[in-house]
Tab-separated table of N, CA and C in Angstrom:
chain	number	residue	atom	x	y	z
A	189	UNK	N	67.658	99.760	107.340
A	189	UNK	CA	68.998	100.274	107.564
A	189	UNK	C	69.724	100.393	106.221
A	190	UNK	N	70.378	101.533	106.022
A	190	UNK	CA	71.081	101.763	104.771
A	190	UNK	C	72.430	101.041	104.768
A	191	UNK	N	72.816	100.616	103.572
A	191	UNK	CA	74.137	100.005	103.427
A	191	UNK	C	75.211	101.065	103.638
A	192	UNK	N	76.324	100.640	104.208
A	192	UNK	CA	77.436	101.559	104.415
A	192	UNK	C	78.558	101.176	103.461
A	193	UNK	N	79.225	102.197	102.955
A	193	UNK	CA	80.309	101.990	101.994
A	193	UNK	C	81.495	102.836	102.422
A	194	UNK	N	82.687	102.265	102.319
A	194	UNK	CA	83.903	103.024	102.633
A	194	UNK	C	84.161	104.079	101.576
A	195	UNK	N	84.622	105.223	102.009
A	195	UNK	CA	85.030	106.282	101.088
A	195	UNK	C	86.506	106.089	100.793
A	196	UNK	N	86.876	106.213	99.534
A	196	UNK	CA	88.269	106.045	99.117
A	196	UNK	C	88.861	107.413	98.817
A	197	UNK	N	90.020	107.684	99.375
A	197	UNK	CA	90.714	108.932	99.112
A	197	UNK	C	92.121	108.582	98.607
A	198	UNK	N	92.514	109.208	97.512
A	198	UNK	CA	93.846	108.994	96.954
A	198	UNK	C	94.616	110.287	97.101
A	199	UNK	N	95.836	110.175	97.629
A	199	UNK	CA	96.643	111.384	97.775
A	199	UNK	C	98.115	111.078	97.516
A	200	UNK	N	98.823	112.113	97.156
A	200	UNK	CA	100.259	112.035	96.899
A	200	UNK	C	100.831	113.390	97.267
A	201	UNK	N	101.870	113.418	98.089
A	201	UNK	CA	102.460	114.683	98.511
A	201	UNK	C	103.894	114.783	98.022
A	202	UNK	N	104.178	115.857	97.326
A	202	UNK	CA	105.543	116.122	96.895
A	202	UNK	C	106.253	116.876	98.004
A	203	UNK	N	107.364	116.341	98.445
A	203	UNK	CA	108.133	117.008	99.492
A	203	UNK	C	109.300	117.805	98.903
A	204	UNK	N	109.676	117.456	97.672
A	204	UNK	CA	110.738	118.165	96.963
A	204	UNK	C	110.102	118.779	95.718
A	205	UNK	N	110.199	120.085	95.535
A	205	UNK	CA	109.594	120.716	94.354
A	205	UNK	C	110.205	120.177	93.055
A	206	UNK	N	109.382	120.049	92.028
A	206	UNK	CA	109.809	119.435	90.760
A	206	UNK	C	111.039	120.066	90.108
A	207	UNK	N	111.305	121.366	90.247
A	207	UNK	CA	112.533	121.890	89.630
A	207	UNK	C	113.810	121.244	90.174
A	208	UNK	N	113.731	120.597	91.329
A	208	UNK	CA	114.914	120.000	91.943
A	208	UNK	C	114.995	118.486	91.738
A	209	UNK	N	114.062	117.923	90.994
A	209	UNK	CA	114.082	116.488	90.744
A	209	UNK	C	115.224	116.130	89.801
A	210	UNK	N	115.813	114.974	90.032
A	210	UNK	CA	116.907	114.468	89.199
A	210	UNK	C	116.355	114.007	87.850
A	211	UNK	N	116.974	114.445	86.743
A	211	UNK	CA	116.530	114.043	85.407
A	211	UNK	C	117.348	112.844	84.942
A	212	UNK	N	116.660	111.822	84.453
A	212	UNK	CA	117.312	110.622	83.923
A	212	UNK	C	117.466	110.796	82.418
A	213	UNK	N	118.714	110.783	81.945
A	213	UNK	CA	118.989	110.939	80.519
A	213	UNK	C	119.461	109.642	79.873
A	214	UNK	N	119.883	108.681	80.702
A	214	UNK	CA	120.416	107.425	80.165
A	214	UNK	C	120.365	106.345	81.240
A	215	UNK	N	120.632	105.127	80.834
A	215	UNK	CA	120.680	104.030	81.804
A	215	UNK	C	121.811	104.259	82.802
A	216	UNK	N	122.886	104.875	82.338
A	216	UNK	CA	124.017	105.161	83.231
A	216	UNK	C	123.593	106.142	84.329
A	217	UNK	N	122.844	107.183	83.969
A	217	UNK	CA	122.318	108.137	84.971
A	217	UNK	C	121.514	107.408	86.040
A	218	UNK	N	120.603	106.539	85.576
A	218	UNK	CA	119.735	105.808	86.503
A	218	UNK	C	120.559	104.870	87.387
A	219	UNK	N	121.483	104.131	86.788
A	219	UNK	CA	122.286	103.160	87.541
A	219	UNK	C	123.162	103.847	88.586
A	220	UNK	N	123.751	104.971	88.231
A	220	UNK	CA	124.600	105.701	89.191
A	220	UNK	C	123.772	106.211	90.369
A	221	UNK	N	122.598	106.746	90.075
A	221	UNK	CA	121.733	107.237	91.137
A	221	UNK	C	121.293	106.074	92.035
A	222	UNK	N	120.897	104.977	91.430
A	222	UNK	CA	120.441	103.814	92.190
A	222	UNK	C	121.537	103.263	93.089
A	223	UNK	N	122.730	103.096	92.538
A	223	UNK	CA	123.826	102.539	93.339
A	223	UNK	C	124.165	103.463	94.508
A	224	UNK	N	124.119	104.751	94.267
A	224	UNK	CA	124.408	105.720	95.330
A	224	UNK	C	123.395	105.607	96.474
A	225	UNK	N	122.125	105.356	96.126
A	225	UNK	CA	121.058	105.316	97.128
A	225	UNK	C	120.831	103.932	97.733
A	226	UNK	N	121.376	102.882	97.101
A	226	UNK	CA	121.132	101.515	97.570
A	226	UNK	C	121.814	101.290	98.911
A	227	UNK	N	121.183	100.562	99.793
A	227	UNK	CA	121.736	100.236	101.107
A	227	UNK	C	122.933	99.304	100.922
A	228	UNK	N	124.127	99.824	101.159
A	228	UNK	CA	125.359	99.045	100.944
A	228	UNK	C	125.501	97.889	101.934
A	229	UNK	N	124.760	97.948	103.041
A	229	UNK	CA	124.816	96.860	104.024
A	229	UNK	C	124.023	95.636	103.569
A	230	UNK	N	123.122	95.817	102.604
A	230	UNK	CA	122.283	94.689	102.185
A	230	UNK	C	122.387	94.340	100.706
A	231	UNK	N	123.084	95.146	99.918
A	231	UNK	CA	123.129	94.915	98.470
A	231	UNK	C	123.740	93.559	98.116
A	232	UNK	N	124.617	93.035	98.989
A	232	UNK	CA	125.236	91.729	98.749
A	232	UNK	C	124.518	90.602	99.491
A	233	UNK	N	123.453	90.932	100.228
A	233	UNK	CA	122.797	89.946	101.087
A	233	UNK	C	121.543	89.357	100.450
A	234	UNK	N	120.651	90.211	99.944
A	234	UNK	CA	119.387	89.733	99.387
A	234	UNK	C	118.943	90.624	98.242
A	235	UNK	N	118.084	90.053	97.389
A	235	UNK	CA	117.542	90.825	96.274
A	235	UNK	C	116.447	91.773	96.770
A	236	UNK	N	116.446	92.961	96.191
A	236	UNK	CA	115.426	93.972	96.451
A	236	UNK	C	114.944	94.490	95.105
A	237	UNK	N	113.643	94.630	94.947
A	237	UNK	CA	113.055	95.121	93.699
A	237	UNK	C	112.454	96.496	93.957
A	238	UNK	N	112.821	97.461	93.110
A	238	UNK	CA	112.348	98.840	93.253
A	238	UNK	C	111.851	99.369	91.917
A	239	UNK	N	111.115	100.462	91.973
A	239	UNK	CA	110.675	101.142	90.761
A	239	UNK	C	111.001	102.623	90.897
A	240	UNK	N	111.569	103.176	89.838
A	240	UNK	CA	111.791	104.622	89.756
A	240	UNK	C	110.568	105.199	89.069
A	241	UNK	N	109.947	106.170	89.708
A	241	UNK	CA	108.733	106.807	89.205
A	241	UNK	C	109.122	108.126	88.535
A	242	UNK	N	108.693	108.320	87.292
A	242	UNK	CA	109.117	109.478	86.507
A	242	UNK	C	107.940	110.304	85.998
A	243	UNK	N	108.207	111.602	85.818
A	243	UNK	CA	107.199	112.451	85.186
A	243	UNK	C	107.447	112.450	83.672
A	244	UNK	N	106.732	113.295	82.951
A	244	UNK	CA	106.823	113.310	81.490
A	244	UNK	C	108.170	113.810	80.968
A	245	UNK	N	108.945	114.487	81.812
A	245	UNK	CA	110.272	114.971	81.432
A	245	UNK	C	111.381	114.036	81.913
A	246	UNK	N	111.013	112.841	82.323
A	246	UNK	CA	111.949	111.844	82.868
A	246	UNK	C	112.659	112.340	84.123
A	247	UNK	N	111.966	113.172	84.890
A	247	UNK	CA	112.489	113.590	86.186
A	247	UNK	C	111.950	112.638	87.258
A	248	UNK	N	112.813	112.305	88.210
A	248	UNK	CA	112.473	111.322	89.231
A	248	UNK	C	111.527	111.915	90.263
A	249	UNK	N	110.328	111.360	90.327
A	249	UNK	CA	109.361	111.752	91.347
A	249	UNK	C	109.673	111.049	92.657
A	250	UNK	N	110.230	109.849	92.544
A	250	UNK	CA	110.574	109.071	93.724
A	250	UNK	C	110.972	107.661	93.353
A	251	UNK	N	111.438	106.930	94.351
A	251	UNK	CA	111.793	105.521	94.191
A	251	UNK	C	111.008	104.754	95.241
A	252	UNK	N	110.362	103.679	94.810
A	252	UNK	CA	109.556	102.878	95.722
A	252	UNK	C	110.090	101.450	95.758
A	253	UNK	N	110.327	100.938	96.972
A	253	UNK	CA	110.761	99.551	97.130
A	253	UNK	C	109.531	98.658	97.145
A	254	UNK	N	109.438	97.766	96.168
A	254	UNK	CA	108.290	96.863	96.053
A	254	UNK	C	108.457	95.603	96.884
A	255	UNK	N	109.682	95.080	96.935
A	255	UNK	CA	109.867	93.837	97.681
A	255	UNK	C	111.314	93.627	98.068
A	256	UNK	N	111.471	92.840	99.126
A	256	UNK	CA	112.783	92.415	99.593
A	256	UNK	C	112.691	90.902	99.707
A	257	UNK	N	113.600	90.201	99.063
A	257	UNK	CA	113.492	88.751	99.015
A	257	UNK	C	114.662	88.034	99.642
A	258	UNK	N	115.029	86.957	98.998
A	258	UNK	CA	116.123	86.129	99.489
A	258	UNK	C	117.398	86.354	98.694
A	259	UNK	N	118.290	85.412	98.805
A	259	UNK	CA	119.595	85.519	98.156
A	259	UNK	C	119.472	85.471	96.638
A	260	UNK	N	118.533	84.680	96.126
A	260	UNK	CA	118.460	84.464	94.683
A	260	UNK	C	117.169	84.946	94.030
A	261	UNK	N	116.302	85.628	94.782
A	261	UNK	CA	115.076	86.096	94.148
A	261	UNK	C	114.198	86.899	95.076
A	262	UNK	N	113.240	87.596	94.459
A	262	UNK	CA	112.235	88.352	95.198
A	262	UNK	C	110.962	88.399	94.363
A	263	UNK	N	109.833	88.530	95.011
A	263	UNK	CA	108.553	88.534	94.313
A	263	UNK	C	108.137	89.956	93.947
A	264	UNK	N	107.393	90.071	92.859
A	264	UNK	CA	106.864	91.363	92.437
A	264	UNK	C	105.369	91.213	92.240
A	265	UNK	N	104.592	91.989	92.982
A	265	UNK	CA	103.142	91.982	92.851
A	265	UNK	C	102.754	93.145	91.945
A	266	UNK	N	102.303	92.820	90.734
A	266	UNK	CA	101.971	93.858	89.759
A	266	UNK	C	100.873	94.796	90.247
A	267	UNK	N	99.952	94.292	91.056
A	267	UNK	CA	98.872	95.153	91.563
A	267	UNK	C	99.428	96.247	92.453
A	268	UNK	N	100.386	95.903	93.295
A	268	UNK	CA	101.007	96.913	94.162
A	268	UNK	C	101.849	97.865	93.326
A	269	UNK	N	102.616	97.325	92.380
A	269	UNK	CA	103.439	98.165	91.497
A	269	UNK	C	102.583	99.227	90.816
A	270	UNK	N	101.501	98.814	90.183
A	270	UNK	CA	100.708	99.781	89.433
A	270	UNK	C	99.835	100.654	90.324
A	271	UNK	N	99.513	100.201	91.517
A	271	UNK	CA	98.824	101.069	92.476
A	271	UNK	C	99.717	102.258	92.808
A	272	UNK	N	101.000	102.002	93.024
A	272	UNK	CA	101.961	103.069	93.337
A	272	UNK	C	102.157	103.981	92.131
A	273	UNK	N	102.327	103.394	90.948
A	273	UNK	CA	102.533	104.188	89.734
A	273	UNK	C	101.343	105.098	89.474
A	274	UNK	N	100.154	104.552	89.585
A	274	UNK	CA	98.948	105.356	89.325
A	274	UNK	C	98.707	106.399	90.412
A	275	UNK	N	98.951	106.035	91.646
A	275	UNK	CA	98.729	106.972	92.749
A	275	UNK	C	99.638	108.198	92.640
A	276	UNK	N	100.857	107.993	92.124
A	276	UNK	CA	101.813	109.098	91.993
A	276	UNK	C	101.673	109.834	90.666
A	277	UNK	N	100.719	109.403	89.850
A	277	UNK	CA	100.496	110.001	88.528
A	277	UNK	C	101.764	109.983	87.675
A	278	UNK	N	102.528	108.924	87.805
A	278	UNK	CA	103.754	108.775	87.012
A	278	UNK	C	103.397	108.341	85.601
A	279	UNK	N	104.132	108.851	84.622
A	279	UNK	CA	103.862	108.500	83.225
A	279	UNK	C	104.918	107.557	82.654
A	280	UNK	N	106.005	107.373	83.407
A	280	UNK	CA	107.056	106.451	82.968
A	280	UNK	C	107.698	105.829	84.199
A	281	UNK	N	108.249	104.634	84.008
A	281	UNK	CA	108.903	103.931	85.107
A	281	UNK	C	110.178	103.258	84.631
A	282	UNK	N	111.080	103.058	85.585
A	282	UNK	CA	112.273	102.238	85.370
A	282	UNK	C	112.270	101.204	86.488
A	283	UNK	N	112.298	99.952	86.117
A	283	UNK	CA	112.367	98.867	87.088
A	283	UNK	C	113.818	98.627	87.462
A	284	UNK	N	114.044	98.146	88.667
A	284	UNK	CA	115.407	97.833	89.068
A	284	UNK	C	115.407	96.788	90.172
A	285	UNK	N	116.405	95.942	90.136
A	285	UNK	CA	116.651	95.055	91.260
A	285	UNK	C	118.127	94.704	91.268
A	286	UNK	N	118.586	94.244	92.421
A	286	UNK	CA	120.004	93.926	92.555
A	286	UNK	C	120.228	92.428	92.422
A	287	UNK	N	121.437	92.084	92.023
A	287	UNK	CA	121.901	90.704	92.011
A	287	UNK	C	123.038	90.622	93.025
A	288	UNK	N	122.763	90.114	94.221
A	288	UNK	CA	123.801	90.037	95.260
A	288	UNK	C	125.043	89.253	94.829
A	289	UNK	N	124.858	88.310	93.915
A	289	UNK	CA	125.975	87.476	93.442
A	289	UNK	C	126.958	88.239	92.572
A	290	UNK	N	126.536	89.400	92.055
A	290	UNK	CA	127.394	90.169	91.158
A	290	UNK	C	127.223	89.779	89.703
A	291	UNK	N	126.302	88.866	89.406
A	291	UNK	CA	126.065	88.403	88.034
A	291	UNK	C	125.345	89.476	87.226
A	292	UNK	N	125.980	89.870	86.125
A	292	UNK	CA	125.377	90.888	85.248
A	292	UNK	C	124.699	90.220	84.063
A	293	UNK	N	123.767	89.345	84.355
A	293	UNK	CA	123.017	88.656	83.314
A	293	UNK	C	121.572	88.548	83.760
A	294	UNK	N	120.664	88.865	82.865
A	294	UNK	CA	119.239	88.765	83.165
A	294	UNK	C	118.814	87.300	83.086
A	295	UNK	N	118.158	86.832	84.136
A	295	UNK	CA	117.656	85.458	84.149
A	295	UNK	C	116.365	85.383	83.329
A	296	UNK	N	115.902	84.174	83.065
A	296	UNK	CA	114.641	84.003	82.355
A	296	UNK	C	113.482	84.584	83.177
A	297	UNK	N	113.546	84.424	84.502
A	297	UNK	CA	112.509	84.992	85.376
A	297	UNK	C	112.527	86.520	85.274
A	298	UNK	N	113.728	87.122	85.237
A	298	UNK	CA	113.849	88.581	85.073
A	298	UNK	C	113.185	89.027	83.774
A	299	UNK	N	113.445	88.290	82.703
A	299	UNK	CA	112.882	88.635	81.393
A	299	UNK	C	111.363	88.481	81.386
A	300	UNK	N	110.866	87.415	82.012
A	300	UNK	CA	109.422	87.161	82.041
A	300	UNK	C	108.665	88.244	82.812
A	301	UNK	N	109.160	88.626	83.986
A	301	UNK	CA	108.453	89.645	84.776
A	301	UNK	C	108.515	91.001	84.071
A	302	UNK	N	109.630	91.286	83.406
A	302	UNK	CA	109.758	92.547	82.674
A	302	UNK	C	108.741	92.594	81.536
A	303	UNK	N	108.598	91.496	80.813
A	303	UNK	CA	107.639	91.432	79.705
A	303	UNK	C	106.205	91.602	80.233
A	304	UNK	N	105.905	90.939	81.342
A	304	UNK	CA	104.573	91.019	81.945
A	304	UNK	C	104.258	92.453	82.377
A	305	UNK	N	105.232	93.116	83.007
A	305	UNK	CA	105.052	94.505	83.447
A	305	UNK	C	104.922	95.437	82.245
A	306	UNK	N	105.705	95.183	81.213
A	306	UNK	CA	105.638	96.023	80.010
A	306	UNK	C	104.246	95.962	79.387
A	307	UNK	N	103.680	94.765	79.281
A	307	UNK	CA	102.341	94.610	78.701
A	307	UNK	C	101.288	95.331	79.546
A	308	UNK	N	101.371	95.196	80.857
A	308	UNK	CA	100.422	95.874	81.743
A	308	UNK	C	100.573	97.394	81.633
A	309	UNK	N	101.800	97.869	81.572
A	309	UNK	CA	102.060	99.311	81.473
A	309	UNK	C	101.475	99.874	80.180
A	310	UNK	N	101.605	99.137	79.097
A	310	UNK	CA	101.069	99.600	77.814
A	310	UNK	C	99.550	99.813	77.900
A	311	UNK	N	98.856	98.939	78.599
A	311	UNK	CA	97.404	99.079	78.748
A	311	UNK	C	97.035	100.358	79.492
A	312	UNK	N	97.924	100.799	80.384
A	312	UNK	CA	97.665	101.994	81.193
A	312	UNK	C	98.338	103.248	80.631
A	313	UNK	N	98.929	103.113	79.440
A	313	UNK	CA	99.615	104.237	78.778
A	313	UNK	C	100.780	104.755	79.623
A	314	UNK	N	101.491	103.829	80.241
A	314	UNK	CA	102.680	104.153	81.038
A	314	UNK	C	103.885	103.581	80.307
A	315	UNK	N	104.935	104.375	80.178
A	315	UNK	CA	106.130	103.931	79.464
A	315	UNK	C	107.085	103.196	80.410
A	316	UNK	N	107.457	101.988	80.054
A	316	UNK	CA	108.507	101.260	80.758
A	316	UNK	C	109.795	101.560	80.008
A	317	UNK	N	110.654	102.387	80.616
A	317	UNK	CA	111.863	102.840	79.936
A	317	UNK	C	113.024	101.864	80.041
A	318	UNK	N	113.096	101.121	81.158
A	318	UNK	CA	114.239	100.224	81.342
A	318	UNK	C	113.990	99.306	82.529
A	319	UNK	N	114.789	98.283	82.595
A	319	UNK	CA	114.902	97.432	83.783
A	319	UNK	C	116.398	97.297	84.002
A	320	UNK	N	116.866	97.793	85.129
A	320	UNK	CA	118.298	97.843	85.407
A	320	UNK	C	118.647	96.889	86.536
A	321	UNK	N	119.614	96.022	86.264
A	321	UNK	CA	120.153	95.129	87.287
A	321	UNK	C	121.384	95.794	87.875
A	322	UNK	N	121.445	95.900	89.188
A	322	UNK	CA	122.559	96.532	89.891
A	322	UNK	C	123.323	95.448	90.650
A	323	UNK	N	124.658	95.522	90.606
A	323	UNK	CA	125.467	94.594	91.398
A	323	UNK	C	126.265	95.391	92.430
A	324	UNK	N	126.753	94.708	93.473
A	324	UNK	CA	127.387	95.416	94.596
A	324	UNK	C	128.502	96.399	94.242
A	325	UNK	N	129.283	96.135	93.195
A	325	UNK	CA	130.390	97.046	92.868
A	325	UNK	C	129.957	98.260	92.047
A	326	UNK	N	128.656	98.368	91.733
A	326	UNK	CA	128.153	99.525	90.994
A	326	UNK	C	127.953	99.278	89.514
A	327	UNK	N	128.441	98.141	89.007
A	327	UNK	CA	128.190	97.820	87.606
A	327	UNK	C	126.699	97.555	87.424
A	328	UNK	N	126.248	97.613	86.175
A	328	UNK	CA	124.827	97.421	85.922
A	328	UNK	C	124.595	96.782	84.565
A	329	UNK	N	123.396	96.257	84.392
A	329	UNK	CA	122.939	95.688	83.133
A	329	UNK	C	121.614	96.356	82.808
A	330	UNK	N	121.499	96.894	81.610
A	330	UNK	CA	120.287	97.591	81.178
A	330	UNK	C	119.559	96.770	80.134
A	331	UNK	N	118.285	96.463	80.411
A	331	UNK	CA	117.469	95.763	79.429
A	331	UNK	C	117.340	96.596	78.152
A	332	UNK	N	117.144	97.910	78.308
A	332	UNK	CA	116.962	98.786	77.140
A	332	UNK	C	118.227	98.820	76.285
A	333	UNK	N	119.380	98.975	76.922
A	333	UNK	CA	120.640	99.039	76.176
A	333	UNK	C	120.940	97.742	75.455
A	334	UNK	N	120.415	96.632	75.970
A	334	UNK	CA	120.681	95.321	75.386
A	334	UNK	C	119.524	94.799	74.531
A	335	UNK	N	118.601	95.681	74.167
A	335	UNK	CA	117.529	95.331	73.233
A	335	UNK	C	116.485	94.381	73.786
A	336	UNK	N	116.318	94.324	75.110
A	336	UNK	CA	115.346	93.405	75.694
A	336	UNK	C	114.003	94.068	76.006
A	337	UNK	N	113.832	95.314	75.621
A	337	UNK	CA	112.540	95.979	75.798
A	337	UNK	C	111.923	96.188	74.423
């Protein structure tokens, strides 16, 4: 009897043509778009970690929610993050998560996961452009603007 092996198929479907994708020119552009799209019913309740997937022109291919956690934290699985990035053929990413408390300060855990993701992205030739912390009132903190990338 012959061994059987699963066939793997990778696919990605664009539902919005690329000429209509939103272009990110600054951390402010990204933060405004994120706050507009964030669920206002939960932004003050629990942390959510997302990734903005970008093409080579910094146009948004999509936003993927990686995790939803508790009041003070959420987990990020790098294998899932990069599976999504690679599957969508994205060449750049912006990380984002909310701070329900309204604190506009990156924690040591925030800095550590960002550094870990940056190192992994470099191995795959993917640019990590920023990590943006969003708070309920729309204010934000940018790792890139504050020299943490």
